Amino acid sequence: MEFKAIEAGKEYAVRTKVAVGEPLLRVAAIEKVLRNHQVKVRHVDEPHAGMEEFFPQRNFIVPWREVKAFLRDEQRMTAVYNRSAEIYDRVTEDTLQLIFESSGETDINVHSGGRVTGGKPAMERFAARAGLTPPFDGLDGTAFLDRHGEYHMSLVGGEKLARAFAAAEPNSVTLDIEAEEEKLLAQGYGPGDRFWHDYLRKKRPAFALARQWAGTEHELARLNKEIVRLQNLLGMAVSDLRTAGSVREANRLERMIVGK
């Protein structure tokens, strides 16, 4: 909890050791010490009822009235991480984040260790574009909507969601990859900026996987379409040169086009 959110006279759940699964103690805040962000509390429940002591702000977990909902979310979060352990790796994480970002949604994130989160509106918009509808139980049995209105799911569910989006909007994915590759490649040519090329090499496995999910056939079709577009532009350039009287230049360009 944030220090400013703690109020004297109200009850909170604290942990002597801040870790998942540790016991929650019920205390009433008495006063706050601004200089070191400590809070003087009085224990409410036995065996320490009435005892007063100081706790750092970081040990305050939630207001006591939210304990049941908090514990339910914490238990479900543990299930999410356990499910993610089945497929957890850096490339999968990077690929999911890349595809979520390619949608333009900024409120969907992949967290290190194996968790995908997103605000309810963003996740539901993304799912709709992917041809899916919540709840997301069908994608991932551990997926849930927490008490704050945020969706959580494992990498297993996140991969299914990202694959569906990539299949539904392959252009969004492949165009975003191309833009990122071009940017990193250009940045790496600056003086002292070769580290961007190293970063690009680390990202290429994720780029390749995202392209695969978007469909190899789609990518080939898009490239062929681009080739035809460029050939048409060059043909127009040849015609314009001849019209302008630059026949020699037009002939030279035409030979280059056909590879002679």
PDB file of C-alpha atoms in Angstrom:
ATOM      1  CA  MET A   1       0.000   0.000   0.000  1.00  0.00           C
ATOM      2  CA  GLU A   2       1.051   3.608  -0.534  1.00  0.00           C
ATOM      3  CA  PHE A   3       2.002   5.475   2.626  1.00  0.00           C
ATOM      4  CA  LYS A   4      -0.471   8.281   1.903  1.00  0.00           C
ATOM      5  CA  ALA A   5      -3.343   5.765   1.712  1.00  0.00           C
ATOM      6  CA  ILE A   6      -2.835   4.599   5.316  1.00  0.00           C
ATOM      7  CA  GLU A   7      -5.105   6.445   7.762  1.00  0.00           C
ATOM      8  CA  ALA A   8      -4.986   6.552  11.549  1.00  0.00           C
ATOM      9  CA  GLY A   9      -7.949   4.835  13.167  1.00  0.00           C
ATOM     10  CA  LYS A  10      -8.534   2.365  10.331  1.00  0.00           C
ATOM     11  CA  GLU A  11      -7.767  -1.359  10.302  1.00  0.00           C
ATOM     12  CA  TYR A  12      -5.281  -3.027   7.950  1.00  0.00           C
ATOM     13  CA  ALA A  13      -3.778  -6.386   7.144  1.00  0.00           C
ATOM     14  CA  VAL A  14      -0.009  -6.479   7.606  1.00  0.00           C
ATOM     15  CA  ARG A  15       2.654  -9.134   7.142  1.00  0.00           C
ATOM     16  CA  THR A  16       5.764  -9.411   9.255  1.00  0.00           C
ATOM     17  CA  LYS A  17       7.424 -11.004   6.202  1.00  0.00           C
ATOM     18  CA  VAL A  18       6.228  -9.612   2.879  1.00  0.00           C
ATOM     19  CA  ALA A  19       5.811 -12.739   0.769  1.00  0.00           C
ATOM     20  CA  VAL A  20       2.959 -14.642  -0.857  1.00  0.00           C
ATOM     21  CA  GLY A  21       1.235 -16.999   1.557  1.00  0.00           C
ATOM     22  CA  GLU A  22       2.563 -15.386   4.741  1.00  0.00           C
ATOM     23  CA  PRO A  23      -0.026 -14.875   7.546  1.00  0.00           C
ATOM     24  CA  LEU A  24      -1.978 -11.615   7.625  1.00  0.00           C
ATOM     25  CA  LEU A  25      -2.212  -9.788  10.963  1.00  0.00           C
ATOM     26  CA  ARG A  26      -5.112  -7.483  11.790  1.00  0.00           C
ATOM     27  CA  VAL A  27      -3.965  -4.137  13.153  1.00  0.00           C
ATOM     28  CA  ALA A  28      -5.381  -0.668  13.732  1.00  0.00           C
ATOM     29  CA  ALA A  29      -3.219   2.270  12.621  1.00  0.00           C
ATOM     30  CA  ILE A  30      -2.518   4.748  15.416  1.00  0.00           C
ATOM     31  CA  GLU A  31      -0.123   7.293  13.924  1.00  0.00           C
ATOM     32  CA  LYS A  32       2.228   7.728  10.948  1.00  0.00           C
ATOM     33  CA  VAL A  33       5.888   8.716  11.147  1.00  0.00           C
ATOM     34  CA  LEU A  34       6.688  10.701   8.008  1.00  0.00           C
ATOM     35  CA  ARG A  35      10.493  10.732   8.329  1.00  0.00           C
ATOM     36  CA  ASN A  36      10.875   6.970   7.908  1.00  0.00           C
ATOM     37  CA  HIS A  37       7.450   5.886   6.593  1.00  0.00           C
ATOM     38  CA  GLN A  38       6.740   3.792   9.665  1.00  0.00           C
ATOM     39  CA  VAL A  39       3.289   3.387  11.193  1.00  0.00           C
ATOM     40  CA  LYS A  40       2.486   2.783  14.845  1.00  0.00           C
ATOM     41  CA  VAL A  41      -0.229   0.123  15.144  1.00  0.00           C
ATOM     42  CA  ARG A  42      -2.239  -1.746  17.755  1.00  0.00           C
ATOM     43  CA  HIS A  43      -2.930  -5.458  17.241  1.00  0.00           C
ATOM     44  CA  VAL A  44      -6.634  -6.288  17.172  1.00  0.00           C
ATOM     45  CA  ASP A  45      -6.687 -10.108  17.323  1.00  0.00           C
ATOM     46  CA  GLU A  46      -5.236 -12.595  19.771  1.00  0.00           C
ATOM     47  CA  PRO A  47      -2.652 -13.637  20.755  1.00  0.00           C
ATOM     48  CA  HIS A  48      -1.263 -10.078  20.469  1.00  0.00           C
ATOM     49  CA  ALA A  49      -4.475  -8.053  21.012  1.00  0.00           C
ATOM     50  CA  GLY A  50      -3.685  -4.620  22.452  1.00  0.00           C
ATOM     51  CA  MET A  51       0.070  -4.816  21.773  1.00  0.00           C
ATOM     52  CA  GLU A  52       1.504  -1.769  20.031  1.00  0.00           C
ATOM     53  CA  GLU A  53       4.478  -1.691  17.674  1.00  0.00           C
ATOM     54  CA  PHE A  54       5.773  -0.035  14.516  1.00  0.00           C
ATOM     55  CA  PHE A  55       5.561  -1.469  10.988  1.00  0.00           C
ATOM     56  CA  PRO A  56       7.205  -0.090   7.832  1.00  0.00           C
ATOM     57  CA  GLN A  57       4.816   1.046   5.122  1.00  0.00           C
ATOM     58  CA  ARG A  58       5.868  -1.845   2.850  1.00  0.00           C
ATOM     59  CA  ASN A  59       4.408  -4.368   5.344  1.00  0.00           C
ATOM     60  CA  PHE A  60       0.896  -2.962   4.902  1.00  0.00           C
ATOM     61  CA  ILE A  61      -0.912  -5.178   2.407  1.00  0.00           C
ATOM     62  CA  VAL A  62      -4.580  -4.109   2.176  1.00  0.00           C
ATOM     63  CA  PRO A  63      -7.323  -2.529   4.267  1.00  0.00           C
ATOM     64  CA  TRP A  64      -8.733  -5.272   6.515  1.00  0.00           C
ATOM     65  CA  ARG A  65     -12.160  -5.046   4.852  1.00  0.00           C
ATOM     66  CA  GLU A  66     -10.536  -6.279   1.591  1.00  0.00           C
ATOM     67  CA  VAL A  67      -8.749  -9.290   3.077  1.00  0.00           C
ATOM     68  CA  LYS A  68     -11.067 -11.978   1.696  1.00  0.00           C
ATOM     69  CA  ALA A  69     -10.967 -10.547  -1.827  1.00  0.00           C
ATOM     70  CA  PHE A  70      -7.194 -10.062  -1.607  1.00  0.00           C
ATOM     71  CA  LEU A  71      -6.554 -13.647  -0.523  1.00  0.00           C
ATOM     72  CA  ARG A  72      -8.792 -14.943  -3.291  1.00  0.00           C
ATOM     73  CA  ASP A  73      -6.853 -12.921  -5.887  1.00  0.00           C
ATOM     74  CA  GLU A  74      -3.511 -13.998  -4.407  1.00  0.00           C
ATOM     75  CA  GLN A  75      -4.491 -17.665  -4.577  1.00  0.00           C
ATOM     76  CA  ARG A  76      -5.619 -17.315  -8.180  1.00  0.00           C
ATOM     77  CA  MET A  77      -2.415 -15.414  -9.038  1.00  0.00           C
ATOM     78  CA  THR A  78      -0.340 -18.304  -7.714  1.00  0.00           C
ATOM     79  CA  ALA A  79      -2.267 -20.636 -10.021  1.00  0.00           C
ATOM     80  CA  VAL A  80      -1.477 -18.321 -12.958  1.00  0.00           C
ATOM     81  CA  TYR A  81       2.273 -18.453 -12.289  1.00  0.00           C
ATOM     82  CA  ASN A  82       2.218 -22.230 -11.805  1.00  0.00           C
ATOM     83  CA  ARG A  83       0.437 -22.638 -15.146  1.00  0.00           C
ATOM     84  CA  SER A  84       2.935 -20.347 -16.898  1.00  0.00           C
ATOM     85  CA  ALA A  85       5.816 -22.487 -15.684  1.00  0.00           C
ATOM     86  CA  GLU A  86       4.759 -25.084 -18.269  1.00  0.00           C
ATOM     87  CA  ILE A  87       5.881 -22.914 -21.220  1.00  0.00           C
ATOM     88  CA  TYR A  88       7.857 -20.108 -19.617  1.00  0.00           C
ATOM     89  CA  ASP A  89      10.782 -18.668 -21.590  1.00  0.00           C
ATOM     90  CA  ARG A  90      12.035 -15.251 -22.693  1.00  0.00           C
ATOM     91  CA  VAL A  91      11.163 -15.682 -26.377  1.00  0.00           C
ATOM     92  CA  THR A  92       7.537 -16.494 -25.578  1.00  0.00           C
ATOM     93  CA  GLU A  93       7.300 -13.458 -23.305  1.00  0.00           C
ATOM     94  CA  ASP A  94       8.843 -11.178 -25.951  1.00  0.00           C
ATOM     95  CA  THR A  95       6.559 -12.525 -28.675  1.00  0.00           C
ATOM     96  CA  LEU A  96       3.412 -11.991 -26.621  1.00  0.00           C
ATOM     97  CA  GLN A  97       4.417  -8.434 -25.700  1.00  0.00           C
ATOM     98  CA  LEU A  98       5.229  -7.653 -29.333  1.00  0.00           C
ATOM     99  CA  ILE A  99       1.824  -8.858 -30.542  1.00  0.00           C
ATOM    100  CA  PHE A 100      -0.084  -7.056 -27.792  1.00  0.00           C
ATOM    101  CA  GLU A 101       1.740  -3.816 -28.626  1.00  0.00           C
ATOM    102  CA  SER A 102       1.099  -4.263 -32.357  1.00  0.00           C
ATOM    103  CA  SER A 103      -2.618  -3.879 -31.624  1.00  0.00           C
ATOM    104  CA  GLY A 104      -2.101  -0.325 -30.376  1.00  0.00           C
ATOM    105  CA  GLU A 105      -3.437  -1.229 -26.926  1.00  0.00           C
ATOM    106  CA  THR A 106      -1.152   0.172 -24.217  1.00  0.00           C
ATOM    107  CA  ASP A 107      -2.835  -1.426 -21.200  1.00  0.00           C
ATOM    108  CA  ILE A 108      -1.892  -5.069 -21.874  1.00  0.00           C
ATOM    109  CA  ASN A 109       1.432  -6.256 -20.478  1.00  0.00           C
ATOM    110  CA  VAL A 110       3.523  -9.383 -20.053  1.00  0.00           C
ATOM    111  CA  HIS A 111       5.291  -9.597 -16.693  1.00  0.00           C
ATOM    112  CA  SER A 112       8.544 -11.430 -16.121  1.00  0.00           C
ATOM    113  CA  GLY A 113       7.939 -14.819 -14.605  1.00  0.00           C
ATOM    114  CA  GLY A 114       4.817 -15.621 -16.579  1.00  0.00           C
ATOM    115  CA  ARG A 115       1.771 -13.381 -16.225  1.00  0.00           C
ATOM    116  CA  VAL A 116      -0.300 -11.424 -18.731  1.00  0.00           C
ATOM    117  CA  THR A 117      -2.390  -8.566 -17.378  1.00  0.00           C
ATOM    118  CA  GLY A 118      -4.687  -6.016 -18.926  1.00  0.00           C
ATOM    119  CA  GLY A 119      -7.381  -3.555 -17.993  1.00  0.00           C
ATOM    120  CA  LYS A 120     -10.879  -4.858 -18.662  1.00  0.00           C
ATOM    121  CA  PRO A 121     -11.669  -2.486 -21.588  1.00  0.00           C
ATOM    122  CA  ALA A 122      -8.315  -3.081 -23.328  1.00  0.00           C
ATOM    123  CA  MET A 123      -8.410  -6.855 -22.965  1.00  0.00           C
ATOM    124  CA  GLU A 124     -11.983  -7.099 -24.200  1.00  0.00           C
ATOM    125  CA  ARG A 125     -11.279  -4.865 -27.217  1.00  0.00           C
ATOM    126  CA  PHE A 126      -8.210  -6.962 -28.071  1.00  0.00           C
ATOM    127  CA  ALA A 127     -10.160 -10.201 -27.689  1.00  0.00           C
ATOM    128  CA  ALA A 128     -12.978  -8.918 -29.903  1.00  0.00           C
ATOM    129  CA  ARG A 129     -10.501  -8.103 -32.672  1.00  0.00           C
ATOM    130  CA  ALA A 130      -9.109 -11.626 -32.277  1.00  0.00           C
ATOM    131  CA  GLY A 131     -12.607 -13.088 -32.666  1.00  0.00           C
ATOM    132  CA  LEU A 132     -12.868 -14.100 -29.011  1.00  0.00           C
ATOM    133  CA  THR A 133     -15.169 -13.118 -26.173  1.00  0.00           C
ATOM    134  CA  PRO A 134     -14.619 -13.166 -22.395  1.00  0.00           C
ATOM    135  CA  PRO A 135     -14.625 -14.836 -19.984  1.00  0.00           C
ATOM    136  CA  PHE A 136     -11.257 -16.290 -20.933  1.00  0.00           C
ATOM    137  CA  ASP A 137     -11.701 -19.621 -19.136  1.00  0.00           C
ATOM    138  CA  GLY A 138     -11.680 -21.414 -22.479  1.00  0.00           C
ATOM    139  CA  LEU A 139      -8.196 -20.079 -23.212  1.00  0.00           C
ATOM    140  CA  ASP A 140      -6.803 -20.595 -19.743  1.00  0.00           C
ATOM    141  CA  GLY A 141      -8.472 -22.215 -16.756  1.00  0.00           C
ATOM    142  CA  THR A 142      -6.514 -19.913 -14.428  1.00  0.00           C
ATOM    143  CA  ALA A 143      -7.619 -16.625 -16.079  1.00  0.00           C
ATOM    144  CA  PHE A 144      -9.556 -14.294 -13.806  1.00  0.00           C
ATOM    145  CA  LEU A 145     -10.799 -10.741 -13.350  1.00  0.00           C
ATOM    146  CA  ASP A 146      -9.457  -9.321 -10.086  1.00  0.00           C
ATOM    147  CA  ARG A 147     -11.149  -7.076  -7.558  1.00  0.00           C
ATOM    148  CA  HIS A 148      -9.774  -3.965  -9.325  1.00  0.00           C
ATOM    149  CA  GLY A 149     -11.219  -4.886 -12.720  1.00  0.00           C
ATOM    150  CA  GLU A 150      -7.986  -6.161 -14.273  1.00  0.00           C
ATOM    151  CA  TYR A 151      -7.649  -9.433 -16.166  1.00  0.00           C
ATOM    152  CA  HIS A 152      -4.844 -11.884 -15.362  1.00  0.00           C
ATOM    153  CA  MET A 153      -3.866 -15.007 -17.267  1.00  0.00           C
ATOM    154  CA  SER A 154      -0.888 -17.306 -17.674  1.00  0.00           C
ATOM    155  CA  LEU A 155       1.422 -17.438 -20.681  1.00  0.00           C
ATOM    156  CA  VAL A 156      -0.599 -20.439 -21.849  1.00  0.00           C
ATOM    157  CA  GLY A 157      -3.729 -18.319 -22.166  1.00  0.00           C
ATOM    158  CA  GLY A 158      -1.733 -15.333 -23.382  1.00  0.00           C
ATOM    159  CA  GLU A 159      -0.265 -17.364 -26.234  1.00  0.00           C
ATOM    160  CA  LYS A 160      -3.698 -18.558 -27.359  1.00  0.00           C
ATOM    161  CA  LEU A 161      -4.990 -14.977 -27.257  1.00  0.00           C
ATOM    162  CA  ALA A 162      -1.967 -13.608 -29.155  1.00  0.00           C
ATOM    163  CA  ARG A 163      -2.127 -16.375 -31.782  1.00  0.00           C
ATOM    164  CA  ALA A 164      -5.804 -15.617 -32.412  1.00  0.00           C
ATOM    165  CA  PHE A 165      -5.030 -11.923 -32.864  1.00  0.00           C
ATOM    166  CA  ALA A 166      -2.074 -12.602 -35.184  1.00  0.00           C
ATOM    167  CA  ALA A 167      -4.273 -14.823 -37.338  1.00  0.00           C
ATOM    168  CA  ALA A 168      -7.092 -12.251 -37.410  1.00  0.00           C
ATOM    169  CA  GLU A 169      -4.878  -9.192 -38.038  1.00  0.00           C
ATOM    170  CA  PRO A 170      -1.617 -10.422 -39.586  1.00  0.00           C
ATOM    171  CA  ASN A 171      -0.898  -7.007 -41.119  1.00  0.00           C
ATOM    172  CA  SER A 172      -0.934  -5.336 -37.713  1.00  0.00           C
ATOM    173  CA  VAL A 173       1.693  -7.784 -36.476  1.00  0.00           C
ATOM    174  CA  THR A 174       4.009  -7.948 -39.495  1.00  0.00           C
ATOM    175  CA  LEU A 175       4.010  -4.196 -40.148  1.00  0.00           C
ATOM    176  CA  ASP A 176       4.861  -3.513 -36.507  1.00  0.00           C
ATOM    177  CA  ILE A 177       7.752  -5.996 -36.676  1.00  0.00           C
ATOM    178  CA  GLU A 178       9.131  -4.378 -39.839  1.00  0.00           C
ATOM    179  CA  ALA A 179       8.966  -0.919 -38.298  1.00  0.00           C
ATOM    180  CA  GLU A 180      10.791  -2.096 -35.177  1.00  0.00           C
ATOM    181  CA  GLU A 181      13.471  -3.903 -37.210  1.00  0.00           C
ATOM    182  CA  GLU A 182      14.084  -0.864 -39.394  1.00  0.00           C
ATOM    183  CA  LYS A 183      14.283   1.425 -36.375  1.00  0.00           C
ATOM    184  CA  LEU A 184      16.769  -0.755 -34.494  1.00  0.00           C
ATOM    185  CA  LEU A 185      18.873  -1.285 -37.619  1.00  0.00           C
ATOM    186  CA  ALA A 186      19.047   2.462 -38.309  1.00  0.00           C
ATOM    187  CA  GLN A 187      19.826   3.332 -34.684  1.00  0.00           C
ATOM    188  CA  GLY A 188      22.707   0.853 -34.661  1.00  0.00           C
ATOM    189  CA  TYR A 189      24.608   2.744 -37.356  1.00  0.00           C
ATOM    190  CA  GLY A 190      25.076   5.812 -35.162  1.00  0.00           C
ATOM    191  CA  PRO A 191      28.478   6.452 -33.527  1.00  0.00           C
ATOM    192  CA  GLY A 192      28.757   4.285 -30.429  1.00  0.00           C
ATOM    193  CA  ASP A 193      25.281   2.815 -30.960  1.00  0.00           C
ATOM    194  CA  ARG A 194      26.155  -0.688 -32.179  1.00  0.00           C
ATOM    195  CA  PHE A 195      24.452  -2.080 -29.084  1.00  0.00           C
ATOM    196  CA  TRP A 196      21.137  -1.553 -30.902  1.00  0.00           C
ATOM    197  CA  HIS A 197      22.204  -4.218 -33.393  1.00  0.00           C
ATOM    198  CA  ASP A 198      22.924  -6.574 -30.488  1.00  0.00           C
ATOM    199  CA  TYR A 199      19.461  -5.832 -29.135  1.00  0.00           C
ATOM    200  CA  LEU A 200      17.981  -6.553 -32.578  1.00  0.00           C
ATOM    201  CA  ARG A 201      19.689  -9.952 -32.645  1.00  0.00           C
ATOM    202  CA  LYS A 202      18.152 -10.792 -29.271  1.00  0.00           C
ATOM    203  CA  LYS A 203      14.703  -9.820 -30.534  1.00  0.00           C
ATOM    204  CA  ARG A 204      14.847 -11.747 -33.808  1.00  0.00           C
ATOM    205  CA  PRO A 205      13.638 -15.087 -32.345  1.00  0.00           C
ATOM    206  CA  ALA A 206      10.494 -13.298 -31.135  1.00  0.00           C
ATOM    207  CA  PHE A 207      10.065 -11.536 -34.487  1.00  0.00           C
ATOM    208  CA  ALA A 208      10.325 -14.883 -36.285  1.00  0.00           C
ATOM    209  CA  LEU A 209       7.812 -16.553 -33.960  1.00  0.00           C
ATOM    210  CA  ALA A 210       5.323 -13.681 -34.291  1.00  0.00           C
ATOM    211  CA  ARG A 211       5.596 -13.871 -38.101  1.00  0.00           C
ATOM    212  CA  GLN A 212       4.974 -17.607 -37.889  1.00  0.00           C
ATOM    213  CA  TRP A 213       1.819 -17.039 -35.839  1.00  0.00           C
ATOM    214  CA  ALA A 214       0.684 -14.389 -38.327  1.00  0.00           C
ATOM    215  CA  GLY A 215       1.045 -16.985 -41.097  1.00  0.00           C
ATOM    216  CA  THR A 216       3.921 -17.549 -43.495  1.00  0.00           C
ATOM    217  CA  GLU A 217       1.563 -17.559 -46.471  1.00  0.00           C
ATOM    218  CA  HIS A 218       0.254 -14.149 -45.506  1.00  0.00           C
ATOM    219  CA  GLU A 219       3.778 -12.776 -45.223  1.00  0.00           C
ATOM    220  CA  LEU A 220       4.740 -14.123 -48.671  1.00  0.00           C
ATOM    221  CA  ALA A 221       1.573 -12.710 -50.206  1.00  0.00           C
ATOM    222  CA  ARG A 222       2.278  -9.306 -48.678  1.00  0.00           C
ATOM    223  CA  LEU A 223       5.867  -9.318 -49.965  1.00  0.00           C
ATOM    224  CA  ASN A 224       4.728 -10.324 -53.446  1.00  0.00           C
ATOM    225  CA  LYS A 225       2.188  -7.529 -53.423  1.00  0.00           C
ATOM    226  CA  GLU A 226       4.922  -5.074 -52.445  1.00  0.00           C
ATOM    227  CA  ILE A 227       7.173  -6.348 -55.262  1.00  0.00           C
ATOM    228  CA  VAL A 228       4.394  -5.801 -57.791  1.00  0.00           C
ATOM    229  CA  ARG A 229       3.801  -2.297 -56.442  1.00  0.00           C
ATOM    230  CA  LEU A 230       7.480  -1.394 -56.807  1.00  0.00           C
ATOM    231  CA  GLN A 231       7.635  -2.863 -60.311  1.00  0.00           C
ATOM    232  CA  ASN A 232       4.668  -0.716 -61.306  1.00  0.00           C
ATOM    233  CA  LEU A 233       6.349   2.379 -59.892  1.00  0.00           C
ATOM    234  CA  LEU A 234       9.531   1.642 -61.823  1.00  0.00           C
ATOM    235  CA  GLY A 235       7.499   1.065 -64.984  1.00  0.00           C
ATOM    236  CA  MET A 236       5.889   4.457 -64.534  1.00  0.00           C
ATOM    237  CA  ALA A 237       9.325   6.007 -64.015  1.00  0.00           C
ATOM    238  CA  VAL A 238      10.554   4.486 -67.310  1.00  0.00           C
ATOM    239  CA  SER A 239       7.507   5.852 -69.119  1.00  0.00           C
ATOM    240  CA  ASP A 240       7.965   9.311 -67.601  1.00  0.00           C
ATOM    241  CA  LEU A 241      11.622   9.391 -68.627  1.00  0.00           C
ATOM    242  CA  ARG A 242      10.760   8.553 -72.234  1.00  0.00           C
ATOM    243  CA  THR A 243       8.019  11.172 -72.261  1.00  0.00           C
ATOM    244  CA  ALA A 244      10.539  13.722 -71.000  1.00  0.00           C
ATOM    245  CA  GLY A 245      12.940  12.807 -73.805  1.00  0.00           C
ATOM    246  CA  SER A 246      15.432  10.921 -71.618  1.00  0.00           C
ATOM    247  CA  VAL A 247      15.335   7.776 -73.742  1.00  0.00           C
ATOM    248  CA  ARG A 248      18.846   6.591 -72.849  1.00  0.00           C
ATOM    249  CA  GLU A 249      18.136   6.824 -69.114  1.00  0.00           C
ATOM    250  CA  ALA A 250      14.782   5.102 -69.619  1.00  0.00           C
ATOM    251  CA  ASN A 251      16.404   2.224 -71.519  1.00  0.00           C
ATOM    252  CA  ARG A 252      19.107   1.859 -68.870  1.00  0.00           C
ATOM    253  CA  LEU A 253      16.545   1.729 -66.059  1.00  0.00           C
ATOM    254  CA  GLU A 254      14.452  -0.782 -67.977  1.00  0.00           C
ATOM    255  CA  ARG A 255      17.490  -3.066 -68.440  1.00  0.00           C
ATOM    256  CA  MET A 256      18.183  -2.868 -64.698  1.00  0.00           C
ATOM    257  CA  ILE A 257      14.603  -3.850 -63.948  1.00  0.00           C
ATOM    258  CA  VAL A 258      14.755  -6.988 -66.088  1.00  0.00           C
ATOM    259  CA  GLY A 259      18.294  -7.788 -64.912  1.00  0.00           C
ATOM    260  CA  LYS A 260      20.182  -7.258 -68.192  1.00  0.00           C
TER     261      LYS A 260
END
